[in-house]
Coordinates of C-alpha atoms in Angstrom, one line a residue:
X22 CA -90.6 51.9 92.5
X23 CA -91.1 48.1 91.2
X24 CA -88.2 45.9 91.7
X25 CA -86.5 45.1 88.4
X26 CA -86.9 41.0 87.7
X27 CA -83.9 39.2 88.1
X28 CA -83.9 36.5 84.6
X29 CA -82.5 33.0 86.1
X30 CA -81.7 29.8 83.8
X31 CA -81.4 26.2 85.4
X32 CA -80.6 23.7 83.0
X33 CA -80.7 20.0 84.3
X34 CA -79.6 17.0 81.9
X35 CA -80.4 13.5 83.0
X36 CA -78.2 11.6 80.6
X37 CA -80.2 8.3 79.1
X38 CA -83.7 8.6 79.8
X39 CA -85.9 6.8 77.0
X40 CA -88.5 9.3 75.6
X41 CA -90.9 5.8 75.7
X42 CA -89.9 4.4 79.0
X43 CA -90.5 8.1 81.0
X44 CA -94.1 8.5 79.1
X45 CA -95.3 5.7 81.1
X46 CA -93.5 6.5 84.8
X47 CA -94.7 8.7 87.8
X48 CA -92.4 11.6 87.4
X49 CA -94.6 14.1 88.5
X50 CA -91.8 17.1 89.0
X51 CA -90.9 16.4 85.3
X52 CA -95.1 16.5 84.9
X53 CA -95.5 19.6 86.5
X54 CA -92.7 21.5 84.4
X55 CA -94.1 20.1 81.3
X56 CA -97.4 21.0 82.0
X57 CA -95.9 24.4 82.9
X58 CA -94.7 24.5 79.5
X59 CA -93.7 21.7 77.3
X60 CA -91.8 18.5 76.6
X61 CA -91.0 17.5 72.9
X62 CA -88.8 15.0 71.5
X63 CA -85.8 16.0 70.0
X64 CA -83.9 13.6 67.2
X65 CA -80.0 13.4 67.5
X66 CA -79.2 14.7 64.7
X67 CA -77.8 11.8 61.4
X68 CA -73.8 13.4 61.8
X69 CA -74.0 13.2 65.5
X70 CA -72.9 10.0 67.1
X71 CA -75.7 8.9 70.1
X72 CA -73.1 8.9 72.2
X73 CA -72.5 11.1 75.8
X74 CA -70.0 13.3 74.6
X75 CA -71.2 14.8 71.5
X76 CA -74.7 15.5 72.5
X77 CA -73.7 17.3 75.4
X78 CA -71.5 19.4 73.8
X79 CA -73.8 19.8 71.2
X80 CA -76.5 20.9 73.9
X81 CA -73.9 23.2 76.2
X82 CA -72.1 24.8 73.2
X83 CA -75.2 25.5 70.4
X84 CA -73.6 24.3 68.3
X85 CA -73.2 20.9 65.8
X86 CA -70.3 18.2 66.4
X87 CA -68.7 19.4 63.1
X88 CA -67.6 23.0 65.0
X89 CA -67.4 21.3 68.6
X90 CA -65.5 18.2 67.0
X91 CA -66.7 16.0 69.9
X92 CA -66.8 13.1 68.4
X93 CA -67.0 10.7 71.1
X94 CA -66.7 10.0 74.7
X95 CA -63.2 10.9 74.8
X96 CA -63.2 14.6 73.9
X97 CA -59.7 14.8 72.9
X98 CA -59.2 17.1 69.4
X99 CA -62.4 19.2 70.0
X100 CA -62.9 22.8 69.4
X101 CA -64.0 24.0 72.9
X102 CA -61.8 26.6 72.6
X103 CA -63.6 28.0 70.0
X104 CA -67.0 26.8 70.5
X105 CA -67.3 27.0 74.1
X106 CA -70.3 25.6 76.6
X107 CA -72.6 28.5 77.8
X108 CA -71.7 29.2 81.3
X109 CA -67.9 29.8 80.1
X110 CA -69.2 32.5 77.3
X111 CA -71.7 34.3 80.0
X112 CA -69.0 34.4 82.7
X113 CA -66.6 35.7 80.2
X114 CA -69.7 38.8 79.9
X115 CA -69.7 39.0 83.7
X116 CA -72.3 36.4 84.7
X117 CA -72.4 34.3 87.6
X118 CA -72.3 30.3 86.1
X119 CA -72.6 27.4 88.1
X120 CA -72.0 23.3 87.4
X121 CA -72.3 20.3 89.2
X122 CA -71.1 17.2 87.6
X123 CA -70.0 13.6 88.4
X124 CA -68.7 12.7 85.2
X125 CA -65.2 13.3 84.7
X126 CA -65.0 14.4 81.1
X127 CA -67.4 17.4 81.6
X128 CA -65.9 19.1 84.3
X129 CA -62.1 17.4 84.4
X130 CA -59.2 17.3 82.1
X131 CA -60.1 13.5 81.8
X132 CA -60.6 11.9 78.8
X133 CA -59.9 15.4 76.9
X134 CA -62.4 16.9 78.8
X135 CA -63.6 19.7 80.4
X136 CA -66.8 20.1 78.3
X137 CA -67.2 23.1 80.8
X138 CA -64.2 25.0 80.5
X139 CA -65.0 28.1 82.6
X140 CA -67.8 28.4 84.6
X141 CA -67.9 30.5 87.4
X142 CA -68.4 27.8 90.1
X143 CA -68.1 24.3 89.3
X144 CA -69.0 21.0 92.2
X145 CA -67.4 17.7 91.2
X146 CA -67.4 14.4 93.0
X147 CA -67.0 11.4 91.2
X148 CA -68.8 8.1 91.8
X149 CA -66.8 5.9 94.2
X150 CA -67.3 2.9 91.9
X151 CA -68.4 2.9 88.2
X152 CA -71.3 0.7 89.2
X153 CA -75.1 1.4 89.9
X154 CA -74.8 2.0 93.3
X155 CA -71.6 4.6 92.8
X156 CA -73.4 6.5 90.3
X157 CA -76.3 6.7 92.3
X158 CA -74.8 7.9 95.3
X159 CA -72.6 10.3 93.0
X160 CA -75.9 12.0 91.7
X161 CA -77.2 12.4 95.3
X162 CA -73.8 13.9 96.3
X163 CA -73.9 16.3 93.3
X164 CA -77.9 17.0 94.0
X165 CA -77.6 17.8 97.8
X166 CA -74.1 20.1 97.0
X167 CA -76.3 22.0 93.9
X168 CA -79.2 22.6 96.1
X169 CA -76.9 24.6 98.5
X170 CA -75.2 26.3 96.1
X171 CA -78.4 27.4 94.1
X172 CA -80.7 28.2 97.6
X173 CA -77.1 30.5 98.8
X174 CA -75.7 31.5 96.2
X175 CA -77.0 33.6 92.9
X176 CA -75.7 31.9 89.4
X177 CA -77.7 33.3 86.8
X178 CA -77.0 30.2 84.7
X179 CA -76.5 26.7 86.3
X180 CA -75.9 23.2 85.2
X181 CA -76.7 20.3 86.9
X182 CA -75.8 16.4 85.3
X183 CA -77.6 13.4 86.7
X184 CA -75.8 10.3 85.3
X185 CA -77.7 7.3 87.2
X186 CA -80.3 6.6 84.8
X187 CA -77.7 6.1 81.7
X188 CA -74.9 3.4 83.9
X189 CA -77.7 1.7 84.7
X190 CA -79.1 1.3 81.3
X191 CA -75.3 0.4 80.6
X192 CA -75.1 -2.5 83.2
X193 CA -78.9 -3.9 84.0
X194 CA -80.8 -2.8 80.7
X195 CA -83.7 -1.2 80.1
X196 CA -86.1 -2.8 83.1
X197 CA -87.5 -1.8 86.1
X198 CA -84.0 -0.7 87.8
X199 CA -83.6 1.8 84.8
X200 CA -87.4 2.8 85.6
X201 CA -86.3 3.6 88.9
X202 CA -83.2 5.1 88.3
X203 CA -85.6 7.4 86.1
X204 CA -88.3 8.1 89.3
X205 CA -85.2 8.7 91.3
X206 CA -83.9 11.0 88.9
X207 CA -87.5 12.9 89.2
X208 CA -86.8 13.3 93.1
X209 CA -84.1 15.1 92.9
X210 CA -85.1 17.5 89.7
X211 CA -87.9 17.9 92.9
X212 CA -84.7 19.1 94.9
X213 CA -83.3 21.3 92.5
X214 CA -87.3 23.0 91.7
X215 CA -87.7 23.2 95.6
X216 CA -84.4 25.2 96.0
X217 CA -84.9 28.0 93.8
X218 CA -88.9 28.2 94.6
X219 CA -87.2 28.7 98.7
X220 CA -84.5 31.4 97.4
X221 CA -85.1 34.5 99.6
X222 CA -85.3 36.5 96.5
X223 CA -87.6 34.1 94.6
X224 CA -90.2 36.8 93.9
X225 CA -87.9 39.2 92.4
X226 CA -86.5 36.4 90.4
X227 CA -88.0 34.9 86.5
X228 CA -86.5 31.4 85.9
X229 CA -86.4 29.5 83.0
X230 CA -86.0 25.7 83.7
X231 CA -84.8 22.9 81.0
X232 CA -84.5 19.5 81.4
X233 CA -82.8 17.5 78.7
X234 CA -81.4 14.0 77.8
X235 CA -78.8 13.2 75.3
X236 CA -79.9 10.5 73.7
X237 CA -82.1 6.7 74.4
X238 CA -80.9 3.5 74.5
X239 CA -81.5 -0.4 72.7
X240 CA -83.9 -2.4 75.4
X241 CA -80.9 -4.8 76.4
X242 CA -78.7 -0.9 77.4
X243 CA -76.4 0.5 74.8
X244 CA -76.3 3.2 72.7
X245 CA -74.3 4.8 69.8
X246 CA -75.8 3.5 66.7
X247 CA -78.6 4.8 64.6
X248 CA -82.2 3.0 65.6
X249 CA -84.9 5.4 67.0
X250 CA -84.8 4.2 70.1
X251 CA -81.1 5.5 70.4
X252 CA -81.9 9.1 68.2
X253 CA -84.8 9.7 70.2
X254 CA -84.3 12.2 72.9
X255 CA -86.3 15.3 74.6
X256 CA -86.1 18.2 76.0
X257 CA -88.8 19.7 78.7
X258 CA -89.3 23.7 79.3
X259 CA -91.1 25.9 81.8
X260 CA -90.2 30.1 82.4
X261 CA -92.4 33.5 82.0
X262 CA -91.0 32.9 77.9
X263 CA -92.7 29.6 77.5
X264 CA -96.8 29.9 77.8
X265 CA -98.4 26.8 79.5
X266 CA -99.3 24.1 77.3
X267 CA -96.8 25.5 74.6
X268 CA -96.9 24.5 70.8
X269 CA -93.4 23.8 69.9
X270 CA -92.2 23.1 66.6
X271 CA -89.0 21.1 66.1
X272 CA -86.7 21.1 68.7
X273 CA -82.7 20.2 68.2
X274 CA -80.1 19.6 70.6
X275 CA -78.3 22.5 70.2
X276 CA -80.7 25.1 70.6
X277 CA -80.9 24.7 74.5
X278 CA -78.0 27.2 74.5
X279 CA -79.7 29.6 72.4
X280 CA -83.1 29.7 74.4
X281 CA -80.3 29.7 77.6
X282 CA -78.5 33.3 76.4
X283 CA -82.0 34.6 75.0
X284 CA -83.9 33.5 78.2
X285 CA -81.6 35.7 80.0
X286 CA -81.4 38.5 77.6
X287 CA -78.3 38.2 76.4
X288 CA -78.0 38.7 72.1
X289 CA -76.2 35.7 71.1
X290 CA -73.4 37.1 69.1
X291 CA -72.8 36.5 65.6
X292 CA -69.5 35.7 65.9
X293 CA -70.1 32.5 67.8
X294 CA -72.1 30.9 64.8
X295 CA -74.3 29.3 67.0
X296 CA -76.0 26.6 64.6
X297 CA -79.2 26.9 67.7
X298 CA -82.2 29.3 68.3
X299 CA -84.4 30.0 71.1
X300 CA -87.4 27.2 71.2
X301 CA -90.0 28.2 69.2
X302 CA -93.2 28.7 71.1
X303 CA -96.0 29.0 68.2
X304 CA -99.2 31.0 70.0
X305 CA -102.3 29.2 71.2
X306 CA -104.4 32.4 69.5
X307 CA -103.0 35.7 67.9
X308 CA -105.2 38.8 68.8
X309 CA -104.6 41.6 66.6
X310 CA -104.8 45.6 67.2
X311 CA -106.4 47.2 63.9
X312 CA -106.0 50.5 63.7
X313 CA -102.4 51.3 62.5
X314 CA -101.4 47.6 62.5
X315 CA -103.8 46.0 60.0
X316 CA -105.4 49.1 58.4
X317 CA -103.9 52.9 58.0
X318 CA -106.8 53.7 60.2
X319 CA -104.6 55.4 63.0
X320 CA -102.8 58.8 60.8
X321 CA -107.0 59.0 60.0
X322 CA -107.5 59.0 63.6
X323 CA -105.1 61.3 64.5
X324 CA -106.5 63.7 62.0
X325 CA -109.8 63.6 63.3
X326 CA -108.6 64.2 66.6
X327 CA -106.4 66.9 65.1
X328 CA -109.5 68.5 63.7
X329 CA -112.4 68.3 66.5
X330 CA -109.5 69.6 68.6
X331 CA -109.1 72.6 66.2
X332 CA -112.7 73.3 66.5
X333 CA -112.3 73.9 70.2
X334 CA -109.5 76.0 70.3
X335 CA -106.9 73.6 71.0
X336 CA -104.1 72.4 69.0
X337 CA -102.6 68.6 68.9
X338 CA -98.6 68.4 70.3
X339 CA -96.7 65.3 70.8
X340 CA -98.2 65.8 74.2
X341 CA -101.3 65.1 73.2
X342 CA -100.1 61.4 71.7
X343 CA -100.9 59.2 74.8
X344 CA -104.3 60.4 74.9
X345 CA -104.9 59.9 71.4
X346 CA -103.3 57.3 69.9
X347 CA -104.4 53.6 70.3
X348 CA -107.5 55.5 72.3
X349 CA -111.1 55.1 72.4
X350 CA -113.6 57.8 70.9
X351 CA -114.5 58.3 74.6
X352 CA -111.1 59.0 76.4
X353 CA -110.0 61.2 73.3
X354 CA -113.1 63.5 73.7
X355 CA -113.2 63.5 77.2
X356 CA -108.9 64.2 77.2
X357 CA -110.0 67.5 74.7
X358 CA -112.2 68.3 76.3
X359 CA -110.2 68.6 79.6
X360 CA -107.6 70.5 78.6
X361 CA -109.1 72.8 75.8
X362 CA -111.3 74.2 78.2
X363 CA -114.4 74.0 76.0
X364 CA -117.7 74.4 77.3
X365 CA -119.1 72.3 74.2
X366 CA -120.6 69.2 75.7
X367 CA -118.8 66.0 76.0
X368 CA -121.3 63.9 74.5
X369 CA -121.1 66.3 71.6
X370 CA -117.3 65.8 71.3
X371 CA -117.9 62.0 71.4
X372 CA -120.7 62.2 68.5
X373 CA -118.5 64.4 66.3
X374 CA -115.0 62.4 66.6
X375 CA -117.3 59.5 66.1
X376 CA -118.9 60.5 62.8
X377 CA -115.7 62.0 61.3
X378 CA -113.8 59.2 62.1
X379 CA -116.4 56.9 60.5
X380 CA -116.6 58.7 57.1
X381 CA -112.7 58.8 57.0
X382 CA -112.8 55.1 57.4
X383 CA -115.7 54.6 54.9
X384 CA -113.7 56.9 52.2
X385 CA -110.0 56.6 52.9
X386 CA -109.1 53.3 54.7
X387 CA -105.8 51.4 53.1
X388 CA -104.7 47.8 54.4
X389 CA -101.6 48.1 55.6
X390 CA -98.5 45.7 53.6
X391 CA -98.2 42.6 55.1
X392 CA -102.0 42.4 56.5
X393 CA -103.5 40.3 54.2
X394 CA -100.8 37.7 54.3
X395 CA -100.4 37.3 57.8
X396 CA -104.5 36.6 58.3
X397 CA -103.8 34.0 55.3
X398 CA -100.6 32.6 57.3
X399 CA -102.7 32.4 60.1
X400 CA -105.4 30.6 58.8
X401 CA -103.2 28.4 56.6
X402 CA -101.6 27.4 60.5
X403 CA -104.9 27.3 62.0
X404 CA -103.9 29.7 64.6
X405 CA -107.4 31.4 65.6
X406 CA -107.4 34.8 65.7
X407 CA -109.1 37.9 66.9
X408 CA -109.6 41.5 66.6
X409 CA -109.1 43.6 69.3
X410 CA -109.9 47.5 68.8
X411 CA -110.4 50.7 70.9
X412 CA -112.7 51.9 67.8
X413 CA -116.4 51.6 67.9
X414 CA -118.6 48.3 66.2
X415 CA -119.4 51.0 63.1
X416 CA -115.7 51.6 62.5
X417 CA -114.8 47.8 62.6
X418 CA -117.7 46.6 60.1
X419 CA -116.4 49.1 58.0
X420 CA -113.0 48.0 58.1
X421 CA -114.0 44.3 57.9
X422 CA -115.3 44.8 54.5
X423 CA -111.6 45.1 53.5
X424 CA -110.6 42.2 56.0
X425 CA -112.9 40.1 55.3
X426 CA -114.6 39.3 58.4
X427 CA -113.8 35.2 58.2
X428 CA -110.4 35.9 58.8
X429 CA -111.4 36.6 62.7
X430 CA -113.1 34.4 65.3
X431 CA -113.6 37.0 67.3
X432 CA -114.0 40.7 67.4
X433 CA -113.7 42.5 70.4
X434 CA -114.6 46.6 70.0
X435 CA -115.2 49.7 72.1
X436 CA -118.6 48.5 72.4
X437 CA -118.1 45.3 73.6
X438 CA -116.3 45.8 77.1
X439 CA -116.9 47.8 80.0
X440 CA -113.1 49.3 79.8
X441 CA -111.0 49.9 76.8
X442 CA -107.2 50.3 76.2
X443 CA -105.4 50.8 77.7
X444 CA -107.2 48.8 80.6
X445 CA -106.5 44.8 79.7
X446 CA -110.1 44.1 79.5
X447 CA -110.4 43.7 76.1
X448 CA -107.4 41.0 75.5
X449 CA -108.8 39.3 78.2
X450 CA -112.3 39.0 76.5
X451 CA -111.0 38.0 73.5
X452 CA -108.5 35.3 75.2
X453 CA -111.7 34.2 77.0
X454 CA -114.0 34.0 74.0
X455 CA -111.2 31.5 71.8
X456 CA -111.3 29.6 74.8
X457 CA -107.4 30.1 75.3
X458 CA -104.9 31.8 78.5
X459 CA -104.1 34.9 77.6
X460 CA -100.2 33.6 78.6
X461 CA -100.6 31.3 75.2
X462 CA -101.6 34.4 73.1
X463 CA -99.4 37.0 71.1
X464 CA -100.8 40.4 70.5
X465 CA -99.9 41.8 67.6
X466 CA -100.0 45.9 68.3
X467 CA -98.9 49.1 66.8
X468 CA -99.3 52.0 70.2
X469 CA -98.3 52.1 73.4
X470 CA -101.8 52.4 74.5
X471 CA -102.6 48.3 73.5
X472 CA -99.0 47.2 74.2
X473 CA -100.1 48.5 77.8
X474 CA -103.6 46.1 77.6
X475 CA -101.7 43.4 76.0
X476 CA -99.0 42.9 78.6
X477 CA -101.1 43.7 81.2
X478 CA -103.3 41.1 80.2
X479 CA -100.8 38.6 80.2
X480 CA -100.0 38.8 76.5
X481 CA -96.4 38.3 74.8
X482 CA -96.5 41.6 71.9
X483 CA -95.2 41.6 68.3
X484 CA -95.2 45.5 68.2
X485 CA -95.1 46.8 64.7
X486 CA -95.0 50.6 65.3
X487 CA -96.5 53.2 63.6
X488 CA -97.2 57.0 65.0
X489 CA -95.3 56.3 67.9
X490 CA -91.7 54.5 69.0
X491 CA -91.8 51.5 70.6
X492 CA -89.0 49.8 72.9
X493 CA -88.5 46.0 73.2
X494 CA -88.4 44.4 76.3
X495 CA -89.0 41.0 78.3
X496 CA -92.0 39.2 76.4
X497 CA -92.2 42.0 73.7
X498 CA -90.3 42.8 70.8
X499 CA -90.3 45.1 67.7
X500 CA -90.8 44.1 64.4
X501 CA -90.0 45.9 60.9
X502 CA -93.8 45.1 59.9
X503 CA -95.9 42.9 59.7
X504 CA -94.2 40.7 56.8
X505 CA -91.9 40.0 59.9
X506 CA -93.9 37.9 61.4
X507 CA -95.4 36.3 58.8
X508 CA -91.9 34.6 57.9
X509 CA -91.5 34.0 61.5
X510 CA -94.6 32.2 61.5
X511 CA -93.9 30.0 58.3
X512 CA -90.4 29.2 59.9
X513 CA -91.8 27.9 62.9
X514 CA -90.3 30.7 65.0
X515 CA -93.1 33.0 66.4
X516 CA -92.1 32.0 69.7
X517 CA -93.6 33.8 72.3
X518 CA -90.4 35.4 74.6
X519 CA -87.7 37.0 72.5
X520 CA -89.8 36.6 68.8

């Protein structure tokens, strides 16, 4: 029996790093997770002063400084209690939470703190001197002490501050010491990476990492004020919810928590009026089912069935529905003609389902509500598409007449692959012919039968069901139809984990 995964979240926040000043350093962990996944920019939002405190408790919490009432670096009169930082609400549902912190405020009752109120596990050492060289040795302290606690222990949601970079912005400027305060920083995100990849249990394991800053700073150090060198900030993503070179569409500070509770499956309740959402992943391609999910071509398919079946002594049960539905004309035929007993040949099944099928298509076919606007969102996006179908080329010209056979770059049919649904084959053709992974695609699918070839191929799945119930889970989730998605798609939130 397969091992359920294990979701795991890591968040690390590097406080200071200029978005500029890092696009031109070797950071190669901080490379490797983008290219994983992404790094945007994120703009501090006009009510939120660029200042420590209020961006991270914008990031922790989800929500704006006008709930948290963070309003500077000294966090006295905020709202924790209301709005608290994740690790407090998932270890108040029973999750294990973990942070390690030098500055005082976050995890201390200093300056009004703790930002981080109650997590499961916290490690604290402050820097020995409030100079380069403290903080420096304060963040290698804090590194080495999280790297034990994440290789030995198990918190499903960690924390880890790296303050270096922004005291030495404070004290020597923006120059080459800040660059290598920045490179340095990189080494030990290295640390971090290289202590969950060694965790015994690794392989059972899917972990989301985010890295984040709070904010820039002025080339002579400083911050706090409104230029765009102090607004500008960034966040960088990589976890089996973010496809590799991920499209992103605006990212905020506070949604960090929200990808943080969604990345591991916990529904962010809607009492906490979090003001974040998960990061919004648009697809690299979007390769679309067609029978039941574009066109009403599936109840016409299961009354053929119904009827060739009839013919042969045998009649269709809800037993019959994983043979049938979101099948090719061959497994269908050769599924009836297993268990009716017929002695009719197969090829003469195959030819009869085939024809029927095609003039119920030809006379009857609908599109389905929703269709024609998502293939115009789609195009309006430029988001290529495809269409991928267990039925037969005839069946598919037929239908495209009512598609309009623009709307698809590519069309990938029973004809067309060796192996059908539910065998990934055909997503994996399709993926190959846009010229995309399949990891970057969403399948958009209506049957068990291509939810099976989708995620097998690698796919995340919109499932819009139609004969037959269809369960969320990771990477997959169920929509009402397809005008779902297409005002997912026009808010910039098709993202490609939890849709």
């Amino acid at each position: 029996m397969p091992v359920a995964v294990r979701r795991r979240v890591l968040v690390v926040g590097i406080d200071g790093v200029r978005l500029d000043t890092l696009s031109r350093l070797d950071t190669p962990h901080l490379d490797a997770l983008a290219a994983a996944g992404f790094l945007a920019p994120v703009v501090v939002e006009p009510g939120t002063p660029t200042m420590s405190g209020p961006c991270w408790a914008t990031i922790v919490t989800g929500v704006t400084v006008d709930k948290h009432a963070v309003w500077s670096n000294d966090f006295s009169g905020n709202r924790l209690a209301v709005f608290p930082d994740f690790t407090t609400r998932l270890r108040d549902a029973g999750r294990r939470t973990f942070v390690a912190a030098a500055w005082e405020p976050l995890v201390t009752v200093a300056n009004g703190g703790p930002l981080f109120r109650g997590p499961g596990r916290v490690s604290h050492i402050a820097p020995a001197a409030d100079d380069c060289e403290g903080w420096e040795e304060a963040d290698e302290l804090i590194t080495a002490d999280a790297v034990r606690v994440l290789a030995a222990y198990d918190p499903e949601a960690s924390f880890v501050y790296l303050g270096a970079v922004d005291e030495t912005a404070h004290i020597l400027g923006c120059g080459e010491e800040y660059e290598r305060a920045i490179v340095r920083a990189d080494e030990r995100l290295g640390r971090l990476l290289a202590a969950v990849r060694g965790r015994a249990t690794y392989a059972e394991e899917a972990w989301t990492v985010v890295v984040v800053t709070d904010h820039g700073h002025r080339d002579e150090g400083g911050h706090g004020g409104r230029s765009e060198l102090e607004r500008t900030a960034w966040i960088a993503c990589a976890g089996p919810d973010v496809p590799v070179g991920a499209r992103v569409g605006v990212l905020r500070h506070q949604d960090v928590a929200a990808q943080v509770f969604a990345s591991l499956d916990v529904p962010a309740d809607s009492h906490w009026t979090l003001d974040g959402r998960p990061f919004a992943a648009r697809p690299q391609a979007v390769l679309l089912d067609m029978d039941g999910t574009l066109v009403d071509t599936e109840a016409l398919w299961w009354r053929t069935a119904r009827e060739v079946a009839e013919g042969i002594g045998h009649r269709l049960t809800d037993a019959d529905t994983s043979e049938v539905v979101g099948r090719c004309v061959a497994d269908t035929a050769v599924h009836l003609w297993r268990v009716s007993g017929t002695e009719r040949p197969l090829d003469a099944l195959v030819a009869e389902l085939d024809a029927r099928f095609l003039a119920a298509v030809e006379e009857e076919t609908t599109v389905l509500p929703g269709a024609g606007e998502l293939l115009g969102t789609l195009r309006d996006l430029g988001i290529p598409t495809a269409l991928v179908t267990a039925s037969p080329r005839p069946v598919v010209e037929s239908v495209l007449k009512l598609l309009g056979a623009e709307s698809f770059q590519v069309t990938v049919t029973a004809d067309d692959t060796d192996r059908t649904k539910p065998h990934p084959e055909p997503y994996l053709a399709a993926a190959r012919a846009l010229g995309v992974d399949p990891a970057g695609c969403l399948a958009v699918e209506d049957s068990p039968a291509g939810i099976a070839a989708a995620e097998a191929a690698g796919c995340r799945v919109a499932a819009v069901p139609s004969l037959v119930p269809v369960d969320a889970g990771p990477g997959r989730r169920v929509l009402t139809g397809l005008q779902e998605l297409v005002e997912l798609l026009e808010a910039g939130r098709a993202d490609l984990g939890p849709l």
